[in-house]
Amino acid sequence: MAFIQAILFTFALLLSSGYAATIVIKNNCRQTIWPATLTSGSGQSQLSATGFGLASGASETINVPTPWTGRIWARTGCFIDGSSRFSCETGDCATGSVFCKGSGGIPPATLAEFTLAQNGGIDFYDISLVDGFNLPASITPNGGTGQCVSPKCSSDVNTVCPSNLIVNGSNGVIGCKSSCLAFNRPEDCCTAEFNDPKICQPSISARIFEEECPQAYSYAYDDENSTFTCSATSSYDVTFCP
């Protein structure tokens, strides 16, 4: 009886911990990056890890309570200035700290987006270039049932970015803006009278993003081949520069 009670107590402890999934963030880039997380689900708390540095070849595992809706991205070109303020050339969350504390990244930034269900339900995930591109990225579900596709944007879109969408940094081109970000026109942002999947057409950036990374979201209504599902998945790998 004592043995059974011990098992039940351990099981209850695991449930009460609230951690139902893990996300392993990997850096396959040649340079150090600073991944960040943002919880966007209503009533959900920010994760304990909202920002950290990750050397080339390193990885970091974060615990994610479910249900959880949020995004992960990587900041590049980060430094501490003379006033001890932390800043990044891409993906900066403007907190002045390595921790984003509930602030999103300033575009352009490649996003890994998740809606993780509770109790082994259906997870939804995607790679989004709707806010532009800064680094190649992939998402790999480990285990699970269903289609469980591993979407990847392995192309360095910065090398084919049009001159009017380029973001330059200290070492050349560091990002590619979306047409919406660059021009803020309703037809590029799918807003106002263009807020309709039957009316809004892919912008210049969306066509480039789709050609280079066909498994990634290229604009607001790019749903058909860009959102993926998997059930009962306990962990995901998010890899930058896969």
mmCIF file of C-alpha atoms in Angstrom:
data_model
loop_
_atom_site.group_PDB
_atom_site.id
_atom_site.type_symbol
_atom_site.label_atom_id
_atom_site.label_comp_id
_atom_site.label_asym_id
_atom_site.label_seq_id
_atom_site.Cartn_x
_atom_site.Cartn_y
_atom_site.Cartn_z
ATOM 1 C CA MET A 1 0.000 0.000 0.000
ATOM 2 C CA ALA A 2 2.833 2.392 0.858
ATOM 3 C CA PHE A 3 4.420 1.709 -2.542
ATOM 4 C CA ILE A 4 1.162 2.482 -4.379
ATOM 5 C CA GLN A 5 0.700 5.647 -2.347
ATOM 6 C CA ALA A 6 4.237 6.720 -3.251
ATOM 7 C CA ILE A 7 3.505 6.212 -6.943
ATOM 8 C CA LEU A 8 0.264 8.181 -6.695
ATOM 9 C CA PHE A 9 2.026 10.969 -4.836
ATOM 10 C CA THR A 10 4.765 11.156 -7.478
ATOM 11 C CA PHE A 11 2.163 11.216 -10.264
ATOM 12 C CA ALA A 12 0.232 13.980 -8.518
ATOM 13 C CA LEU A 13 3.446 15.946 -8.061
ATOM 14 C CA LEU A 14 4.220 15.721 -11.766
ATOM 15 C CA LEU A 15 0.732 16.927 -12.622
ATOM 16 C CA SER A 16 0.896 19.791 -10.162
ATOM 17 C CA SER A 17 4.212 20.964 -11.619
ATOM 18 C CA GLY A 18 2.279 22.141 -14.683
ATOM 19 C CA TYR A 19 5.011 21.175 -17.133
ATOM 20 C CA ALA A 20 3.542 19.092 -19.915
ATOM 21 C CA ALA A 21 5.968 19.756 -22.767
ATOM 22 C CA THR A 22 9.530 20.796 -23.454
ATOM 23 C CA ILE A 23 10.974 22.844 -26.294
ATOM 24 C CA VAL A 24 14.655 22.399 -27.095
ATOM 25 C CA ILE A 25 16.119 25.487 -28.786
ATOM 26 C CA LYS A 26 19.233 24.739 -30.820
ATOM 27 C CA ASN A 27 21.745 27.129 -32.378
ATOM 28 C CA ASN A 28 23.319 25.733 -35.544
ATOM 29 C CA CYS A 29 24.346 29.209 -36.683
ATOM 30 C CA ARG A 30 28.000 30.217 -36.817
ATOM 31 C CA GLN A 31 27.452 33.087 -34.416
ATOM 32 C CA THR A 32 25.957 33.469 -30.946
ATOM 33 C CA ILE A 33 22.237 34.202 -30.971
ATOM 34 C CA TRP A 34 19.852 35.348 -28.219
ATOM 35 C CA PRO A 35 16.574 33.386 -28.395
ATOM 36 C CA ALA A 36 13.451 34.888 -26.850
ATOM 37 C CA THR A 37 9.953 33.704 -25.997
ATOM 38 C CA LEU A 38 6.601 35.466 -25.833
ATOM 39 C CA THR A 39 3.439 33.981 -24.354
ATOM 40 C CA SER A 40 0.412 35.394 -26.171
ATOM 41 C CA GLY A 41 -2.411 33.171 -24.914
ATOM 42 C CA SER A 42 -5.096 34.878 -22.834
ATOM 43 C CA GLY A 43 -4.568 34.395 -19.106
ATOM 44 C CA GLN A 44 -1.287 32.508 -19.607
ATOM 45 C CA SER A 45 1.882 33.539 -17.787
ATOM 46 C CA GLN A 46 5.183 34.257 -19.478
ATOM 47 C CA LEU A 47 7.649 31.367 -19.452
ATOM 48 C CA SER A 48 10.523 31.456 -16.988
ATOM 49 C CA ALA A 49 12.932 31.860 -19.911
ATOM 50 C CA THR A 50 11.953 34.988 -21.893
ATOM 51 C CA GLY A 51 15.470 35.543 -23.210
ATOM 52 C CA PHE A 52 18.974 34.097 -23.057
ATOM 53 C CA GLY A 53 22.213 33.814 -24.990
ATOM 54 C CA LEU A 54 23.068 30.683 -26.961
ATOM 55 C CA ALA A 55 26.541 30.049 -28.356
ATOM 56 C CA SER A 56 27.094 28.396 -31.722
ATOM 57 C CA GLY A 57 26.411 24.663 -31.420
ATOM 58 C CA ALA A 58 24.674 24.996 -28.035
ATOM 59 C CA SER A 59 21.106 24.169 -27.038
ATOM 60 C CA GLU A 60 18.713 25.108 -24.239
ATOM 61 C CA THR A 61 15.664 23.201 -22.978
ATOM 62 C CA ILE A 62 12.685 25.167 -21.715
ATOM 63 C CA ASN A 63 9.661 23.766 -19.891
ATOM 64 C CA VAL A 64 6.267 24.757 -21.267
ATOM 65 C CA PRO A 65 3.015 24.329 -19.309
ATOM 66 C CA THR A 66 0.009 23.494 -21.426
ATOM 67 C CA PRO A 67 -2.164 24.872 -22.776
ATOM 68 C CA TRP A 68 0.286 27.404 -24.194
ATOM 69 C CA THR A 69 0.184 29.821 -27.097
ATOM 70 C CA GLY A 70 3.307 31.742 -27.954
ATOM 71 C CA ARG A 71 6.272 32.314 -30.177
ATOM 72 C CA ILE A 72 10.022 31.846 -30.187
ATOM 73 C CA TRP A 73 12.516 33.855 -32.212
ATOM 74 C CA ALA A 74 16.238 34.566 -32.221
ATOM 75 C CA ARG A 75 17.883 37.944 -31.794
ATOM 76 C CA THR A 76 21.165 38.674 -33.580
ATOM 77 C CA GLY A 77 23.947 41.216 -33.272
ATOM 78 C CA CYS A 78 23.324 41.795 -29.572
ATOM 79 C CA PHE A 79 25.563 43.957 -27.416
ATOM 80 C CA ILE A 80 25.662 46.024 -24.222
ATOM 81 C CA ASP A 81 26.222 49.719 -24.805
ATOM 82 C CA GLY A 82 28.007 52.286 -22.646
ATOM 83 C CA SER A 83 24.919 52.825 -20.499
ATOM 84 C CA SER A 84 24.680 49.052 -19.782
ATOM 85 C CA ARG A 85 21.622 48.715 -22.036
ATOM 86 C CA PHE A 86 21.229 45.419 -23.907
ATOM 87 C CA SER A 87 20.311 45.860 -27.586
ATOM 88 C CA CYS A 88 20.140 43.681 -30.704
ATOM 89 C CA GLU A 89 20.335 44.424 -34.416
ATOM 90 C CA THR A 90 17.424 42.072 -35.221
ATOM 91 C CA GLY A 91 14.540 40.794 -33.105
ATOM 92 C CA ASP A 92 15.219 43.241 -30.280
ATOM 93 C CA CYS A 93 12.420 43.341 -27.679
ATOM 94 C CA ALA A 94 13.444 46.830 -26.478
ATOM 95 C CA THR A 95 13.503 46.048 -22.760
ATOM 96 C CA GLY A 96 17.157 47.016 -22.412
ATOM 97 C CA SER A 97 17.726 43.548 -20.978
ATOM 98 C CA VAL A 98 18.481 40.065 -22.263
ATOM 99 C CA PHE A 99 15.022 39.159 -20.879
ATOM 100 C CA CYS A 100 12.046 40.158 -23.025
ATOM 101 C CA LYS A 101 9.575 40.033 -20.109
ATOM 102 C CA GLY A 102 6.454 39.811 -22.265
ATOM 103 C CA SER A 103 7.600 42.080 -25.099
ATOM 104 C CA GLY A 104 7.668 40.839 -28.668
ATOM 105 C CA GLY A 105 10.556 41.133 -31.082
ATOM 106 C CA ILE A 106 10.895 44.107 -33.398
ATOM 107 C CA PRO A 107 10.534 42.839 -36.981
ATOM 108 C CA PRO A 108 11.947 41.552 -39.173
ATOM 109 C CA ALA A 109 12.313 38.284 -37.301
ATOM 110 C CA THR A 110 11.673 34.641 -38.192
ATOM 111 C CA LEU A 111 9.085 33.220 -35.783
ATOM 112 C CA ALA A 112 8.397 29.705 -34.512
ATOM 113 C CA GLU A 113 4.754 29.821 -33.390
ATOM 114 C CA PHE A 114 2.937 27.294 -31.192
ATOM 115 C CA THR A 115 -0.478 26.562 -29.786
ATOM 116 C CA LEU A 116 0.079 23.569 -27.514
ATOM 117 C CA ALA A 117 -3.004 21.738 -26.280
ATOM 118 C CA GLN A 118 -3.625 20.195 -22.905
ATOM 119 C CA ASN A 119 -3.767 16.461 -22.123
ATOM 120 C CA GLY A 120 -2.299 15.233 -25.395
ATOM 121 C CA GLY A 121 -4.685 17.233 -27.575
ATOM 122 C CA ILE A 122 -3.906 18.637 -31.007
ATOM 123 C CA ASP A 123 -0.958 21.045 -31.188
ATOM 124 C CA PHE A 124 -0.708 23.655 -33.935
ATOM 125 C CA TYR A 125 2.652 25.065 -35.000
ATOM 126 C CA ASP A 126 4.234 26.986 -37.844
ATOM 127 C CA ILE A 127 7.230 28.997 -39.011
ATOM 128 C CA SER A 128 6.154 32.537 -39.818
ATOM 129 C CA LEU A 129 7.801 35.109 -42.073
ATOM 130 C CA VAL A 130 4.779 37.412 -41.893
ATOM 131 C CA ASP A 131 6.929 39.807 -39.827
ATOM 132 C CA GLY A 132 9.925 39.311 -42.123
ATOM 133 C CA PHE A 133 13.064 37.152 -41.948
ATOM 134 C CA ASN A 134 16.302 37.262 -40.028
ATOM 135 C CA LEU A 135 17.472 33.635 -39.657
ATOM 136 C CA PRO A 136 16.662 30.212 -41.132
ATOM 137 C CA ALA A 137 14.668 28.027 -38.718
ATOM 138 C CA SER A 138 12.943 24.668 -38.346
ATOM 139 C CA ILE A 139 10.490 22.953 -35.979
ATOM 140 C CA THR A 140 10.721 19.218 -35.298
ATOM 141 C CA PRO A 141 8.095 17.386 -33.197
ATOM 142 C CA ASN A 142 9.454 14.414 -31.266
ATOM 143 C CA GLY A 143 6.993 11.547 -31.205
ATOM 144 C CA GLY A 144 3.309 12.282 -31.266
ATOM 145 C CA THR A 145 0.588 11.071 -33.603
ATOM 146 C CA GLY A 146 -0.917 12.501 -36.757
ATOM 147 C CA GLN A 147 0.895 14.167 -39.631
ATOM 148 C CA CYS A 148 3.567 15.702 -37.338
ATOM 149 C CA VAL A 149 5.397 17.406 -40.217
ATOM 150 C CA SER A 150 8.766 19.066 -39.494
ATOM 151 C CA PRO A 151 8.547 22.446 -41.279
ATOM 152 C CA LYS A 152 11.793 24.069 -42.278
ATOM 153 C CA CYS A 153 12.932 27.400 -43.686
ATOM 154 C CA SER A 154 16.559 26.562 -44.431
ATOM 155 C CA SER A 155 17.193 29.194 -47.103
ATOM 156 C CA ASP A 156 19.070 32.374 -46.200
ATOM 157 C CA VAL A 157 16.430 34.739 -47.557
ATOM 158 C CA ASN A 158 18.704 37.699 -46.819
ATOM 159 C CA THR A 159 20.803 36.780 -49.856
ATOM 160 C CA VAL A 160 17.853 37.259 -52.255
ATOM 161 C CA CYS A 161 16.063 40.099 -50.462
ATOM 162 C CA PRO A 162 15.149 43.073 -52.737
ATOM 163 C CA SER A 163 17.064 46.258 -52.013
ATOM 164 C CA ASN A 164 13.938 48.108 -50.815
ATOM 165 C CA LEU A 165 13.293 45.419 -48.161
ATOM 166 C CA ILE A 166 16.854 44.921 -46.907
ATOM 167 C CA VAL A 167 17.906 45.660 -43.324
ATOM 168 C CA ASN A 168 21.628 46.327 -43.016
ATOM 169 C CA GLY A 169 23.732 45.787 -39.916
ATOM 170 C CA SER A 170 27.346 46.005 -38.884
ATOM 171 C CA ASN A 171 28.210 42.945 -40.990
ATOM 172 C CA GLY A 172 26.055 43.492 -44.062
ATOM 173 C CA VAL A 173 22.481 42.350 -44.681
ATOM 174 C CA ILE A 174 20.923 41.059 -41.445
ATOM 175 C CA GLY A 175 17.217 40.968 -42.261
ATOM 176 C CA CYS A 176 14.526 41.111 -44.925
ATOM 177 C CA LYS A 177 11.390 43.145 -44.219
ATOM 178 C CA SER A 178 7.917 42.115 -45.239
ATOM 179 C CA SER A 179 6.226 44.392 -47.753
ATOM 180 C CA CYS A 180 3.703 45.273 -45.047
ATOM 181 C CA LEU A 181 6.448 46.456 -42.709
ATOM 182 C CA ALA A 182 8.284 48.336 -45.443
ATOM 183 C CA PHE A 183 5.343 50.101 -47.130
ATOM 184 C CA ASN A 184 2.410 49.787 -44.666
ATOM 185 C CA ARG A 185 -0.149 49.545 -47.471
ATOM 186 C CA PRO A 186 -3.496 47.748 -46.930
ATOM 187 C CA GLU A 187 -2.898 45.547 -49.976
ATOM 188 C CA ASP A 188 0.412 44.366 -48.499
ATOM 189 C CA CYS A 189 -0.894 43.989 -44.925
ATOM 190 C CA CYS A 190 -4.285 42.415 -45.776
ATOM 191 C CA THR A 191 -6.053 45.162 -43.846
ATOM 192 C CA ALA A 192 -9.033 47.472 -44.492
ATOM 193 C CA GLU A 193 -10.810 46.392 -47.686
ATOM 194 C CA PHE A 194 -8.087 43.770 -48.286
ATOM 195 C CA ASN A 195 -8.868 41.927 -45.030
ATOM 196 C CA ASP A 196 -10.320 38.997 -46.955
ATOM 197 C CA PRO A 197 -8.547 35.831 -48.158
ATOM 198 C CA LYS A 198 -10.403 36.100 -51.465
ATOM 199 C CA ILE A 199 -9.145 39.638 -52.067
ATOM 200 C CA CYS A 200 -5.691 39.908 -50.464
ATOM 201 C CA GLN A 201 -2.986 38.576 -52.748
ATOM 202 C CA PRO A 202 0.649 37.734 -51.890
ATOM 203 C CA SER A 203 2.874 40.813 -51.813
ATOM 204 C CA ILE A 204 6.377 41.038 -53.285
ATOM 205 C CA SER A 205 7.928 39.811 -50.058
ATOM 206 C CA ALA A 206 5.345 37.015 -49.696
ATOM 207 C CA ARG A 207 6.177 35.681 -53.154
ATOM 208 C CA ILE A 208 9.891 35.661 -52.314
ATOM 209 C CA PHE A 209 9.315 34.052 -48.913
ATOM 210 C CA GLU A 210 7.065 31.406 -50.478
ATOM 211 C CA GLU A 211 9.632 30.559 -53.146
ATOM 212 C CA GLU A 212 12.523 30.324 -50.678
ATOM 213 C CA CYS A 213 10.620 28.727 -47.769
ATOM 214 C CA PRO A 214 7.429 27.073 -49.054
ATOM 215 C CA GLN A 215 6.641 25.510 -45.642
ATOM 216 C CA ALA A 216 6.620 28.878 -43.868
ATOM 217 C CA TYR A 217 3.832 31.443 -43.526
ATOM 218 C CA SER A 218 4.562 34.099 -46.130
ATOM 219 C CA TYR A 219 1.604 36.456 -45.487
ATOM 220 C CA ALA A 220 -1.549 36.691 -43.390
ATOM 221 C CA TYR A 221 -3.710 34.280 -45.399
ATOM 222 C CA ASP A 222 -1.062 31.709 -46.280
ATOM 223 C CA ASP A 223 -2.818 28.947 -44.296
ATOM 224 C CA GLU A 224 -3.119 26.057 -46.719
ATOM 225 C CA ASN A 225 0.454 24.733 -46.599
ATOM 226 C CA SER A 226 1.915 26.539 -43.591
ATOM 227 C CA THR A 227 0.115 25.367 -40.423
ATOM 228 C CA PHE A 228 0.890 21.905 -39.072
ATOM 229 C CA THR A 229 -0.622 19.687 -36.392
ATOM 230 C CA CYS A 230 0.516 16.901 -34.097
ATOM 231 C CA SER A 231 -1.122 15.188 -31.094
ATOM 232 C CA ALA A 232 0.314 13.910 -27.806
ATOM 233 C CA THR A 233 3.735 15.421 -28.467
ATOM 234 C CA SER A 234 5.870 15.869 -25.374
ATOM 235 C CA SER A 235 8.716 17.838 -26.951
ATOM 236 C CA TYR A 236 9.692 19.960 -29.934
ATOM 237 C CA ASP A 237 13.060 21.057 -31.321
ATOM 238 C CA VAL A 238 13.337 24.615 -32.620
ATOM 239 C CA THR A 239 16.581 24.928 -34.580
ATOM 240 C CA PHE A 240 18.027 28.141 -35.928
ATOM 241 C CA CYS A 241 20.179 27.735 -39.052
ATOM 242 C CA PRO A 242 19.079 24.088 -39.543
#
